[in-house]
CSV table of C-alpha atoms in Angstrom, one decimal:
chain,number,residue,atom,x,y,z
P,1,UNK,CA,-0.1,-2.0,-2.3
P,2,UNK,CA,-1.0,-3.9,-5.5
P,3,UNK,CA,-4.7,-4.1,-5.5
P,4,UNK,CA,-5.9,-2.4,-8.7
P,5,UNK,CA,-5.3,-5.2,-11.2
P,6,UNK,CA,-7.3,-7.6,-9.0
P,7,UNK,CA,-10.2,-5.1,-9.3
P,8,UNK,CA,-10.7,-6.2,-12.9
P,9,UNK,CA,-10.9,-9.8,-11.9
P,10,UNK,CA,-14.1,-9.2,-9.9
P,11,UNK,CA,-15.8,-8.4,-13.3
P,12,UNK,CA,-15.4,-12.0,-14.3
P,13,UNK,CA,-17.4,-15.1,-13.4
P,14,UNK,CA,-15.6,-17.6,-15.6
P,15,UNK,CA,-12.2,-17.4,-17.3
P,16,UNK,CA,-13.6,-17.3,-20.8
P,17,UNK,CA,-16.9,-15.5,-20.3
P,18,UNK,CA,-18.1,-12.4,-18.4
P,19,UNK,CA,-21.4,-11.5,-16.9
P,20,UNK,CA,-21.2,-8.1,-18.5
P,21,UNK,CA,-20.2,-9.3,-21.9
P,22,UNK,CA,-16.8,-9.2,-23.5
P,23,UNK,CA,-15.3,-6.4,-21.4
P,24,UNK,CA,-11.7,-6.9,-22.4
P,25,UNK,CA,-9.6,-9.5,-24.1
P,26,UNK,CA,-6.3,-11.0,-23.0
P,27,UNK,CA,-4.8,-10.6,-26.4
P,28,UNK,CA,-3.2,-7.3,-27.7
P,29,UNK,CA,0.0,-5.3,-27.6
P,30,UNK,CA,2.2,-5.7,-24.5
P,31,UNK,CA,4.0,-3.0,-22.6
P,32,UNK,CA,5.6,-0.3,-24.7
P,33,UNK,CA,8.5,1.8,-23.6
P,34,UNK,CA,6.3,4.9,-23.3
P,35,UNK,CA,3.9,3.0,-21.1
P,36,UNK,CA,6.7,1.7,-18.9
P,37,UNK,CA,8.1,5.3,-18.7
P,38,UNK,CA,4.7,6.6,-17.5
P,39,UNK,CA,4.6,3.7,-14.9
P,40,UNK,CA,8.1,4.6,-13.6
P,41,UNK,CA,7.3,8.3,-13.3
P,42,UNK,CA,4.0,7.6,-11.5
P,43,UNK,CA,5.8,5.2,-9.1
P,44,UNK,CA,7.9,8.1,-7.8
P,45,UNK,CA,4.9,8.9,-5.6
P,46,UNK,CA,4.8,5.6,-3.7
P,47,UNK,CA,8.6,5.7,-3.6
P,48,UNK,CA,8.3,8.9,-1.6
P,49,UNK,CA,5.7,7.2,0.7
P,50,UNK,CA,8.2,4.4,1.5
P,51,UNK,CA,10.9,7.1,2.1
P,52,UNK,CA,8.7,9.1,4.4
P,53,UNK,CA,7.7,6.0,6.3
P,54,UNK,CA,11.3,5.2,7.3
P,55,UNK,CA,12.9,8.6,7.3
P,56,UNK,CA,13.0,9.0,11.2
P,57,UNK,CA,14.5,5.6,11.9
P,58,UNK,CA,18.3,6.1,11.7
P,59,UNK,CA,18.6,9.8,12.6
P,60,UNK,CA,16.3,9.4,15.7
P,61,UNK,CA,18.9,10.0,18.4
P,62,UNK,CA,20.4,13.1,16.6
P,63,UNK,CA,16.9,14.6,16.3
P,64,UNK,CA,15.7,14.2,19.9
P,65,UNK,CA,19.0,14.2,21.8
P,66,UNK,CA,21.1,17.4,21.9
P,67,UNK,CA,23.9,15.6,23.8
P,68,UNK,CA,24.9,13.5,20.8
P,69,UNK,CA,28.5,14.3,19.8
P,70,UNK,CA,29.2,16.9,17.2
P,71,UNK,CA,31.8,16.4,14.5
P,72,UNK,CA,33.8,18.4,12.0
P,73,UNK,CA,31.3,17.2,9.3
P,74,UNK,CA,28.4,19.1,11.0
P,75,UNK,CA,26.8,21.8,8.8
P,76,UNK,CA,27.3,25.4,9.6
P,77,UNK,CA,23.7,26.6,9.8
P,78,UNK,CA,21.7,28.5,12.4
P,79,UNK,CA,19.0,25.9,13.0
P,80,UNK,CA,18.8,24.2,16.4
P,81,UNK,CA,21.1,21.2,16.5
P,82,UNK,CA,18.2,19.0,17.8
P,83,UNK,CA,14.5,19.1,18.7
P,84,UNK,CA,14.4,17.7,22.2
P,85,UNK,CA,11.4,15.3,22.9
P,86,UNK,CA,10.6,12.3,25.0
P,87,UNK,CA,10.3,8.8,23.5
P,88,UNK,CA,6.5,9.0,23.7
P,89,UNK,CA,6.5,12.3,21.9
P,90,UNK,CA,8.8,10.9,19.2
P,91,UNK,CA,6.4,8.0,18.9
P,92,UNK,CA,3.7,10.6,18.2
P,93,UNK,CA,5.9,12.2,15.6
P,94,UNK,CA,6.3,8.8,13.9
P,95,UNK,CA,2.6,7.7,14.1
P,96,UNK,CA,1.0,11.1,13.2
P,97,UNK,CA,2.1,10.2,9.7
P,98,UNK,CA,-0.6,7.5,9.7
P,99,UNK,CA,-3.3,9.9,10.6
P,100,UNK,CA,-2.3,12.1,7.7
P,101,UNK,CA,-2.3,9.0,5.5
P,102,UNK,CA,-5.8,8.1,6.6
P,103,UNK,CA,-7.1,11.6,5.7
P,104,UNK,CA,-5.4,11.5,2.3
P,105,UNK,CA,-6.7,8.1,1.4
P,106,UNK,CA,-10.3,9.2,2.2
P,107,UNK,CA,-10.4,11.9,-0.3
P,108,UNK,CA,-7.9,10.7,-3.0
P,109,UNK,CA,-10.3,8.5,-4.9
P,110,UNK,CA,-13.0,11.2,-5.1
P,111,UNK,CA,-10.5,13.9,-6.2
P,112,UNK,CA,-8.9,11.6,-8.8
P,113,UNK,CA,-12.3,10.8,-10.2
P,114,UNK,CA,-13.2,14.5,-10.4
P,115,UNK,CA,-10.0,16.1,-11.6
P,116,UNK,CA,-8.1,13.2,-13.2
P,117,UNK,CA,-5.3,10.9,-12.1
P,118,UNK,CA,-2.5,13.0,-13.6
P,119,UNK,CA,-3.6,16.2,-12.0
P,120,UNK,CA,-3.8,14.7,-8.6
P,121,UNK,CA,-0.4,13.0,-8.9
P,122,UNK,CA,1.0,16.4,-10.0
P,123,UNK,CA,-0.6,18.4,-7.2
P,124,UNK,CA,0.3,15.7,-4.7
P,125,UNK,CA,4.0,16.1,-5.4
P,126,UNK,CA,3.6,19.7,-4.1
P,127,UNK,CA,2.1,18.4,-0.9
P,128,UNK,CA,5.1,16.1,-0.5
P,129,UNK,CA,7.3,19.2,-1.0
P,130,UNK,CA,5.4,21.2,1.6
P,131,UNK,CA,5.6,18.4,4.2
P,132,UNK,CA,9.3,17.8,3.7
P,133,UNK,CA,10.0,21.6,3.8
P,134,UNK,CA,8.2,22.0,7.1
P,135,UNK,CA,10.3,19.1,8.5
P,136,UNK,CA,13.6,20.3,7.1
P,137,UNK,CA,13.3,23.8,8.6
P,138,UNK,CA,11.4,23.0,11.8
P,139,UNK,CA,12.5,24.9,14.9
P,140,UNK,CA,10.3,23.1,17.3
P,141,UNK,CA,9.3,19.4,17.7
P,142,UNK,CA,5.6,20.4,17.2
P,143,UNK,CA,6.5,21.8,13.8
P,144,UNK,CA,8.3,18.6,12.9
P,145,UNK,CA,5.1,16.7,13.9
P,146,UNK,CA,2.9,18.9,11.7
P,147,UNK,CA,5.3,18.3,8.8
P,148,UNK,CA,4.9,14.6,9.3
P,149,UNK,CA,1.1,14.9,9.2
P,150,UNK,CA,1.3,16.8,5.9
P,151,UNK,CA,3.6,14.2,4.5
P,152,UNK,CA,1.1,11.6,5.6
P,153,UNK,CA,-1.6,13.2,3.6
P,154,UNK,CA,0.5,13.1,0.4
P,155,UNK,CA,1.5,9.5,1.1
P,156,UNK,CA,-2.1,8.4,1.6
P,157,UNK,CA,-3.1,10.0,-1.6
P,158,UNK,CA,-0.1,8.4,-3.4
P,159,UNK,CA,-0.9,4.8,-2.5
P,160,UNK,CA,-4.5,5.2,-3.6
P,161,UNK,CA,-4.1,7.0,-6.9
P,162,UNK,CA,-0.9,5.4,-8.2
P,163,UNK,CA,-2.3,1.8,-8.4
P,164,UNK,CA,-5.4,3.1,-10.1
P,165,UNK,CA,-3.3,5.0,-12.7
P,166,UNK,CA,-1.0,2.0,-13.3
P,167,UNK,CA,-3.9,-0.3,-13.8
P,168,UNK,CA,-5.7,2.0,-16.3
P,169,UNK,CA,-2.7,2.7,-18.5
P,170,UNK,CA,-1.6,-1.0,-18.7
P,171,UNK,CA,-2.7,-3.6,-21.2
P,172,UNK,CA,-4.9,-6.1,-19.3
P,173,UNK,CA,-2.3,-8.9,-19.7
P,174,UNK,CA,0.4,-6.7,-18.2
P,175,UNK,CA,-1.5,-5.1,-15.3
P,176,UNK,CA,0.2,-7.2,-12.7
P,177,UNK,CA,3.6,-6.4,-14.1
P,178,UNK,CA,3.1,-2.7,-14.2
P,179,UNK,CA,1.5,-2.6,-10.7
P,180,UNK,CA,4.7,-4.2,-9.4
P,181,UNK,CA,6.2,-0.7,-9.8
P,182,UNK,CA,4.0,0.4,-6.9
P,183,UNK,CA,5.1,-2.3,-4.5
P,184,UNK,CA,8.8,-2.2,-5.4
P,185,UNK,CA,9.1,1.5,-5.2
P,186,UNK,CA,7.7,1.5,-1.7
P,187,UNK,CA,10.3,-1.0,-0.3
P,188,UNK,CA,13.1,0.7,-2.3
P,189,UNK,CA,12.0,4.0,-0.8
P,190,UNK,CA,12.2,2.6,2.7
P,191,UNK,CA,15.7,1.3,2.0
P,192,UNK,CA,16.9,4.6,0.5
P,193,UNK,CA,15.6,6.5,3.6
P,194,UNK,CA,17.6,4.1,5.8
P,195,UNK,CA,20.8,4.6,3.7
P,196,UNK,CA,20.4,8.4,3.8
P,197,UNK,CA,19.5,8.4,7.5
P,198,UNK,CA,22.7,6.4,8.1
P,199,UNK,CA,24.8,8.8,6.1
P,200,UNK,CA,23.4,11.9,7.7
P,201,UNK,CA,22.4,10.6,11.1
P,202,UNK,CA,25.0,12.4,13.3
P,203,UNK,CA,25.2,15.9,14.8
P,204,UNK,CA,23.0,18.4,13.1
P,205,UNK,CA,23.2,16.7,9.7
P,206,UNK,CA,19.8,15.0,10.2
P,207,UNK,CA,18.0,17.8,8.4
P,208,UNK,CA,19.6,16.6,5.1
P,209,UNK,CA,17.2,13.6,5.3
P,210,UNK,CA,14.3,16.0,4.8
P,211,UNK,CA,16.1,18.2,2.3
P,212,UNK,CA,16.7,15.2,0.1
P,213,UNK,CA,13.0,14.4,0.4
P,214,UNK,CA,12.3,18.0,-0.8
P,215,UNK,CA,14.5,17.3,-3.9
P,216,UNK,CA,12.6,14.0,-4.5
P,217,UNK,CA,9.3,15.8,-4.5
P,218,UNK,CA,10.6,18.4,-7.0
P,219,UNK,CA,11.8,15.6,-9.3
P,220,UNK,CA,8.3,14.0,-8.9
P,221,UNK,CA,6.7,17.4,-9.8
P,222,UNK,CA,8.9,18.0,-12.9
P,223,UNK,CA,8.6,14.5,-14.3
P,224,UNK,CA,4.8,14.4,-13.8
P,225,UNK,CA,4.3,16.8,-16.7
P,226,UNK,CA,5.5,13.9,-19.0
P,227,UNK,CA,2.7,11.7,-17.8
P,228,UNK,CA,-0.4,11.3,-19.9
P,229,UNK,CA,-3.8,11.2,-18.4
P,230,UNK,CA,-5.5,7.8,-17.9
P,231,UNK,CA,-7.3,7.1,-21.2
P,232,UNK,CA,-9.9,5.1,-19.4
P,233,UNK,CA,-10.6,8.0,-17.0
P,234,UNK,CA,-11.0,10.4,-20.0
P,235,UNK,CA,-13.3,7.9,-21.8
P,236,UNK,CA,-15.5,7.7,-18.7
P,237,UNK,CA,-15.6,11.6,-18.8
P,238,UNK,CA,-16.9,11.5,-22.4
P,239,UNK,CA,-13.6,12.6,-23.9
P,240,UNK,CA,-13.4,9.6,-26.3
P,241,UNK,CA,-11.2,11.3,-28.9
P,242,UNK,CA,-8.6,12.4,-26.4
P,243,UNK,CA,-8.7,9.0,-24.8
P,244,UNK,CA,-8.2,7.2,-28.1
P,245,UNK,CA,-5.2,9.4,-29.0
P,246,UNK,CA,-3.5,8.7,-25.6
P,247,UNK,CA,-4.3,5.0,-25.9
P,248,UNK,CA,-2.5,4.8,-29.3
P,249,UNK,CA,0.6,6.4,-27.7
P,250,UNK,CA,0.5,4.0,-24.8
P,251,UNK,CA,0.0,0.9,-27.0
P,252,UNK,CA,2.4,2.0,-29.8
P,253,UNK,CA,-0.3,1.2,-32.4
P,254,UNK,CA,-3.3,2.8,-34.1
P,255,UNK,CA,-5.3,-0.4,-33.7
P,256,UNK,CA,-7.0,0.3,-30.4
P,257,UNK,CA,-10.6,-0.1,-31.6
P,258,UNK,CA,-11.1,-3.4,-29.7
P,259,UNK,CA,-10.0,-2.0,-26.4
P,260,UNK,CA,-12.1,1.1,-26.7
P,261,UNK,CA,-15.1,-1.1,-27.6
P,262,UNK,CA,-14.6,-3.1,-24.5
P,263,UNK,CA,-14.7,0.1,-22.4
P,264,UNK,CA,-18.0,1.0,-24.1
P,265,UNK,CA,-19.6,-2.3,-23.3
P,266,UNK,CA,-18.4,-2.1,-19.7
P,267,UNK,CA,-19.8,1.4,-19.3
P,268,UNK,CA,-23.1,0.7,-20.8
P,269,UNK,CA,-23.7,-2.6,-19.0
P,270,UNK,CA,-22.9,-2.2,-15.3
P,271,UNK,CA,-25.2,-4.4,-13.5
P,272,UNK,CA,-26.9,-7.7,-14.2
P,273,UNK,CA,-30.0,-9.1,-12.5
P,274,UNK,CA,-29.5,-11.6,-9.6
P,275,UNK,CA,-31.1,-14.3,-11.7
P,276,UNK,CA,-28.8,-13.8,-14.6
P,277,UNK,CA,-25.8,-13.5,-12.3
P,278,UNK,CA,-26.6,-16.8,-10.7
P,279,UNK,CA,-27.3,-18.6,-14.0
P,280,UNK,CA,-24.0,-17.4,-15.5
P,281,UNK,CA,-22.1,-18.2,-12.4
P,282,UNK,CA,-23.2,-21.8,-12.7
P,283,UNK,CA,-22.7,-22.0,-16.4
P,284,UNK,CA,-20.0,-24.4,-17.5
P,285,UNK,CA,-19.5,-22.7,-20.9
P,286,UNK,CA,-22.5,-23.8,-22.8
P,287,UNK,CA,-23.2,-20.3,-23.9
P,288,UNK,CA,-21.4,-16.9,-24.0
P,289,UNK,CA,-22.9,-13.9,-22.2
P,290,UNK,CA,-23.4,-10.8,-24.3
P,291,UNK,CA,-25.1,-7.5,-24.0
P,292,UNK,CA,-28.1,-8.8,-25.9
P,293,UNK,CA,-28.6,-11.9,-23.8
P,294,UNK,CA,-28.1,-10.6,-20.3
P,295,UNK,CA,-30.8,-8.7,-18.4
P,296,UNK,CA,-29.2,-5.4,-17.1
P,297,UNK,CA,-30.9,-3.3,-14.4
P,298,UNK,CA,-29.7,0.0,-13.0
P,299,UNK,CA,-28.5,0.1,-9.4
P,300,UNK,CA,-27.4,2.8,-7.0
P,301,UNK,CA,-23.7,3.3,-6.4
P,302,UNK,CA,-22.4,1.8,-3.2
P,303,UNK,CA,-20.4,4.3,-1.2
P,304,UNK,CA,-18.2,4.2,2.0
P,305,UNK,CA,-21.3,4.6,4.2
P,306,UNK,CA,-24.1,2.7,2.5
P,307,UNK,CA,-22.0,-0.5,2.2
P,308,UNK,CA,-22.3,-1.1,5.9
P,309,UNK,CA,-26.1,-1.4,5.6
P,310,UNK,CA,-26.0,-4.2,2.9
P,311,UNK,CA,-26.2,-7.7,4.5
P,312,UNK,CA,-24.3,-9.6,1.8
P,313,UNK,CA,-21.2,-7.4,2.5
P,314,UNK,CA,-21.1,-8.1,6.3
P,315,UNK,CA,-18.6,-10.9,6.2
P,316,UNK,CA,-16.4,-9.3,3.5
P,317,UNK,CA,-16.2,-6.1,5.6
P,318,UNK,CA,-15.4,-8.2,8.7
P,319,UNK,CA,-12.7,-10.0,6.8
P,320,UNK,CA,-11.0,-6.9,5.4
P,321,UNK,CA,-11.0,-5.4,8.8
P,322,UNK,CA,-9.4,-8.5,10.3
P,323,UNK,CA,-6.9,-8.8,7.4
P,324,UNK,CA,-5.6,-5.2,7.7
P,325,UNK,CA,-5.8,-4.9,11.5
P,326,UNK,CA,-4.1,-8.3,11.8
P,327,UNK,CA,-1.3,-7.3,9.5
P,328,UNK,CA,-0.5,-4.2,11.6
P,329,UNK,CA,-1.0,-6.0,15.0
P,330,UNK,CA,1.6,-8.5,13.9
P,331,UNK,CA,4.1,-5.8,14.9
P,332,UNK,CA,5.9,-5.6,11.6
P,333,UNK,CA,5.8,-1.8,11.6
P,334,UNK,CA,7.6,-1.9,15.0
P,335,UNK,CA,10.5,-3.5,13.1
P,336,UNK,CA,10.3,-0.9,10.3
P,337,UNK,CA,9.8,2.2,12.4
P,338,UNK,CA,12.0,1.3,15.4
P,339,UNK,CA,14.5,-1.3,14.2
P,340,UNK,CA,17.4,1.0,15.0
P,341,UNK,CA,16.1,1.6,18.6
P,342,UNK,CA,15.6,-2.1,19.1
P,343,UNK,CA,19.1,-3.0,17.9
P,344,UNK,CA,20.8,-0.1,19.7
P,345,UNK,CA,19.8,-1.7,23.0
P,346,UNK,CA,22.2,-4.6,22.3
P,347,UNK,CA,24.7,-3.1,19.7
P,348,UNK,CA,26.4,0.3,19.2
P,349,UNK,CA,24.6,3.0,17.3
P,350,UNK,CA,27.0,2.4,14.3
P,351,UNK,CA,26.3,-1.3,14.2
P,352,UNK,CA,22.6,-1.0,14.7
P,353,UNK,CA,22.3,1.5,11.9
P,354,UNK,CA,24.2,-0.8,9.5
P,355,UNK,CA,22.0,-3.7,10.5
P,356,UNK,CA,18.9,-1.6,9.8
P,357,UNK,CA,20.2,-1.1,6.3
P,358,UNK,CA,20.5,-4.9,5.9
P,359,UNK,CA,17.0,-5.3,7.1
P,360,UNK,CA,15.8,-2.9,4.4
P,361,UNK,CA,17.6,-5.0,1.8
P,362,UNK,CA,15.9,-8.1,3.1
P,363,UNK,CA,12.6,-6.4,2.6
P,364,UNK,CA,13.4,-5.6,-1.0
P,365,UNK,CA,14.6,-9.1,-1.9
P,366,UNK,CA,11.6,-10.7,0.0
P,367,UNK,CA,9.2,-8.5,-2.0
P,368,UNK,CA,10.9,-9.7,-5.3
P,369,UNK,CA,10.3,-13.3,-4.1
P,370,UNK,CA,6.7,-12.4,-3.3
P,371,UNK,CA,6.2,-11.2,-6.9
P,372,UNK,CA,7.3,-14.6,-8.1
P,373,UNK,CA,5.1,-16.8,-6.0
P,374,UNK,CA,2.0,-14.7,-5.2
P,375,UNK,CA,0.0,-15.9,-8.2
P,376,UNK,CA,1.2,-19.5,-8.0
P,377,UNK,CA,-0.1,-20.5,-4.5
P,378,UNK,CA,-3.6,-20.4,-3.1
P,379,UNK,CA,-4.2,-17.2,-1.2
P,380,UNK,CA,-5.3,-18.7,2.1
P,381,UNK,CA,-2.5,-21.3,2.2
P,382,UNK,CA,0.2,-18.6,1.5
P,383,UNK,CA,-1.3,-16.2,4.1
P,384,UNK,CA,-1.4,-18.8,6.8
P,385,UNK,CA,2.1,-20.0,5.9
P,386,UNK,CA,3.4,-16.4,6.2
P,387,UNK,CA,1.8,-16.0,9.6
P,388,UNK,CA,3.3,-19.2,10.9
P,389,UNK,CA,6.7,-18.2,9.6
P,390,UNK,CA,6.4,-14.8,11.3
P,391,UNK,CA,5.2,-16.4,14.6
P,392,UNK,CA,8.1,-18.8,14.7
P,393,UNK,CA,10.6,-16.0,13.7
P,394,UNK,CA,9.3,-13.7,16.4
P,395,UNK,CA,9.5,-16.5,18.9
P,396,UNK,CA,13.2,-17.0,18.0
P,397,UNK,CA,13.7,-13.2,18.3
P,398,UNK,CA,12.1,-13.0,21.8
P,399,UNK,CA,14.0,-16.0,23.1
P,400,UNK,CA,17.2,-14.5,21.8
P,401,UNK,CA,16.4,-11.2,23.5
P,402,UNK,CA,15.9,-12.8,26.9
P,403,UNK,CA,18.8,-15.2,26.6
P,404,UNK,CA,21.0,-12.3,25.2
P,405,UNK,CA,22.0,-14.2,22.1
P,406,UNK,CA,22.7,-11.1,20.0
P,407,UNK,CA,23.4,-12.9,16.7
P,408,UNK,CA,20.1,-14.7,17.0
P,409,UNK,CA,18.3,-11.5,17.7
P,410,UNK,CA,19.4,-10.2,14.3
P,411,UNK,CA,18.6,-13.5,12.6
P,412,UNK,CA,15.1,-13.4,14.2
P,413,UNK,CA,14.4,-9.9,12.9
P,414,UNK,CA,15.6,-10.9,9.4
P,415,UNK,CA,13.3,-13.9,9.5
P,416,UNK,CA,10.3,-11.8,10.6
P,417,UNK,CA,10.6,-9.5,7.5
P,418,UNK,CA,11.5,-12.4,5.1
P,419,UNK,CA,8.3,-14.4,6.2
P,420,UNK,CA,6.1,-11.2,6.2
P,421,UNK,CA,6.6,-10.0,2.6
P,422,UNK,CA,5.4,-13.0,0.6
P,423,UNK,CA,2.1,-13.4,2.4
P,424,UNK,CA,1.0,-11.0,5.2
P,425,UNK,CA,2.7,-8.1,3.4
P,426,UNK,CA,0.8,-8.3,0.1
P,427,UNK,CA,-2.2,-10.6,0.5
P,428,UNK,CA,-4.5,-8.4,2.7
P,429,UNK,CA,-4.6,-5.8,-0.1
P,430,UNK,CA,-5.1,-8.4,-2.8
P,431,UNK,CA,-7.7,-10.5,-1.1
P,432,UNK,CA,-9.7,-7.4,-0.2
P,433,UNK,CA,-10.4,-6.8,-3.9
P,434,UNK,CA,-11.6,-10.4,-4.3
P,435,UNK,CA,-14.1,-10.4,-1.5
P,436,UNK,CA,-16.4,-7.8,-3.1
P,437,UNK,CA,-18.2,-7.6,-6.4
P,438,UNK,CA,-17.5,-4.8,-8.9
P,439,UNK,CA,-20.0,-2.3,-7.6
P,440,UNK,CA,-18.7,-2.6,-4.0
P,441,UNK,CA,-15.0,-3.0,-4.5
P,442,UNK,CA,-14.3,0.7,-4.3
P,443,UNK,CA,-16.1,1.2,-1.0
P,444,UNK,CA,-14.7,-2.1,0.3
P,445,UNK,CA,-11.2,-1.1,-0.4
P,446,UNK,CA,-11.7,2.3,1.2
P,447,UNK,CA,-12.6,0.5,4.4
P,448,UNK,CA,-9.6,-1.8,3.9
P,449,UNK,CA,-7.0,1.0,3.4
P,450,UNK,CA,-8.5,3.1,6.2
P,451,UNK,CA,-8.3,0.2,8.6
P,452,UNK,CA,-4.6,-0.3,7.6
P,453,UNK,CA,-3.8,3.3,8.4
P,454,UNK,CA,-5.6,3.2,11.7
P,455,UNK,CA,-3.7,0.1,12.7
P,456,UNK,CA,-0.4,1.7,11.6
P,457,UNK,CA,-1.2,4.7,13.9
P,458,UNK,CA,-2.1,2.5,16.9
P,459,UNK,CA,1.1,0.5,16.7
P,460,UNK,CA,3.3,3.5,16.1
P,461,UNK,CA,2.0,5.5,19.1
P,462,UNK,CA,1.8,2.6,21.6
P,463,UNK,CA,5.0,0.7,20.9
P,464,UNK,CA,7.3,2.6,23.2
P,465,UNK,CA,4.7,2.9,26.0
P,466,UNK,CA,4.0,-0.8,26.0
P,467,UNK,CA,7.7,-1.7,25.7
P,468,UNK,CA,8.4,0.6,28.7
P,469,UNK,CA,5.7,-1.2,30.7
P,470,UNK,CA,6.4,-4.8,29.9
P,471,UNK,CA,9.8,-4.7,28.1
P,472,UNK,CA,10.3,-7.1,25.2
P,473,UNK,CA,7.2,-9.0,26.2
P,474,UNK,CA,5.5,-6.5,23.8
P,475,UNK,CA,6.5,-9.0,21.0
P,476,UNK,CA,4.7,-11.8,22.8
P,477,UNK,CA,1.6,-9.6,22.6
P,478,UNK,CA,2.1,-9.3,18.9
P,479,UNK,CA,2.5,-13.1,18.7
P,480,UNK,CA,-0.8,-13.5,20.5
P,481,UNK,CA,-2.5,-11.3,18.0
P,482,UNK,CA,-1.1,-13.4,15.1
P,483,UNK,CA,-2.5,-16.5,16.6
P,484,UNK,CA,-6.0,-14.9,17.1
P,485,UNK,CA,-6.2,-13.5,13.6
P,486,UNK,CA,-4.8,-16.7,12.0
P,487,UNK,CA,-7.7,-18.6,13.7
P,488,UNK,CA,-10.2,-16.1,12.3
P,489,UNK,CA,-8.8,-16.6,8.8
P,490,UNK,CA,-8.9,-20.4,9.1
P,491,UNK,CA,-12.6,-20.3,10.1
P,492,UNK,CA,-14.0,-17.5,8.1
P,493,UNK,CA,-11.8,-16.7,5.1
P,494,UNK,CA,-12.7,-18.4,1.9
P,495,UNK,CA,-10.2,-19.2,-0.9
P,496,UNK,CA,-10.5,-16.4,-3.5
P,497,UNK,CA,-7.8,-17.2,-6.1
P,498,UNK,CA,-9.3,-17.4,-9.6
P,499,UNK,CA,-12.8,-17.2,-8.2
P,500,UNK,CA,-15.7,-14.8,-8.9
P,501,UNK,CA,-17.6,-13.0,-6.1
P,502,UNK,CA,-20.6,-15.3,-6.9
P,503,UNK,CA,-18.5,-18.4,-6.1
P,504,UNK,CA,-16.7,-16.9,-3.1
P,505,UNK,CA,-19.9,-15.5,-1.5
P,506,UNK,CA,-21.3,-19.1,-1.4
P,507,UNK,CA,-18.8,-19.8,1.4
P,508,UNK,CA,-19.9,-16.8,3.5
P,509,UNK,CA,-21.5,-17.9,6.8
P,510,UNK,CA,-23.0,-14.5,8.0
């Protein structure tokens, strides 16, 4: 979820001038080895999120069905071979993860502001460990579900705090690059879970999927001690000397005065008057804004609750709700969560598991492609192109299912994931940061992420029930949602690429 670097863009009205003064410059040192190392370590947390999201996919039948064949490779331990449960109960085990994620995401921002990014990432690795341990040694299906909920809390925390940390340790010109660690680690985590699930998906070996997750969390915990605290967070807490020392390590130079000065200007001059904002937004470069020439006035912070009472944020809130809910109601998580179940209806368990691994690889390469094009194409055009591609791909998939053209079923699934990643997979998070001004972007993104988790839960818990009722027409329902939300985006979503909030808001209609 790469949203943090776009947060900084909301501070700017014009490319070469800022309504708050010269907050940060584009020049300066690039990424150092130490900064990259900190980014890699921090990205272990979203890697675990991706792993936890897909861990139940391949070993599903071995977990819920005790009649699956045993083998000489089974482990000699005293735990139950399986945890019998219905398809609906397994859907709850899958989707309860999203409720935990929702809870974690609500409190992660506040906790990281109070205790620091590093401390929360360190503590969160222990929550990952607790969740994985409960799952690995569960004796009942209800205990497994509770472990999934705990893992969801840690995952929700990870995808909120990690992008913030990556943004705050990176040089401004390298924020996008460092934030790619977050996106890539998630999809690689999904692929790793599918590979390990395939390797340990028979007999009583499925517990190894969770034991490996325990080991990952311990690696996360041990390596987190090598992280430095976010220097920007320390500076905001008044620990300027410590912030300067860490910033010198991250930049590989003692010359960090300009960057520190930019933080000082940013912290001292938070808000400008509406008249000044409008004047600077219309300025074509005749003068440069500075702290001496801009009229700053104090303003109350906007929180998760107060934002709903401010008229100018009505359309942005409506749009982030539609972007995130539309993404989930496209049915893509049905492919991620239940691809093995879908494919096992037409192929053997062995073949369907292998195809699931290939699907994971498609997600990884599609995300790499997204990285290349996401900043080269207009947001709205890329989003709508992605939805059209998904719609046509799912149409091919559904026709192939009913005509029993098995090869085309697989091709259709691959095309759904390939068309999802470059647009619908990344843009809802990115656009959400560009629909709010600086003082509201935090609260707006909380609404955005919460909506995404709620949508994930709804799809996860209803897929099997709807499929049982109407069969594979469930994907036709998802296609209908794609068409509805695409129409909403066409009518109400303004183009946001390289535009300030002042310019974007002029296109709002309510």
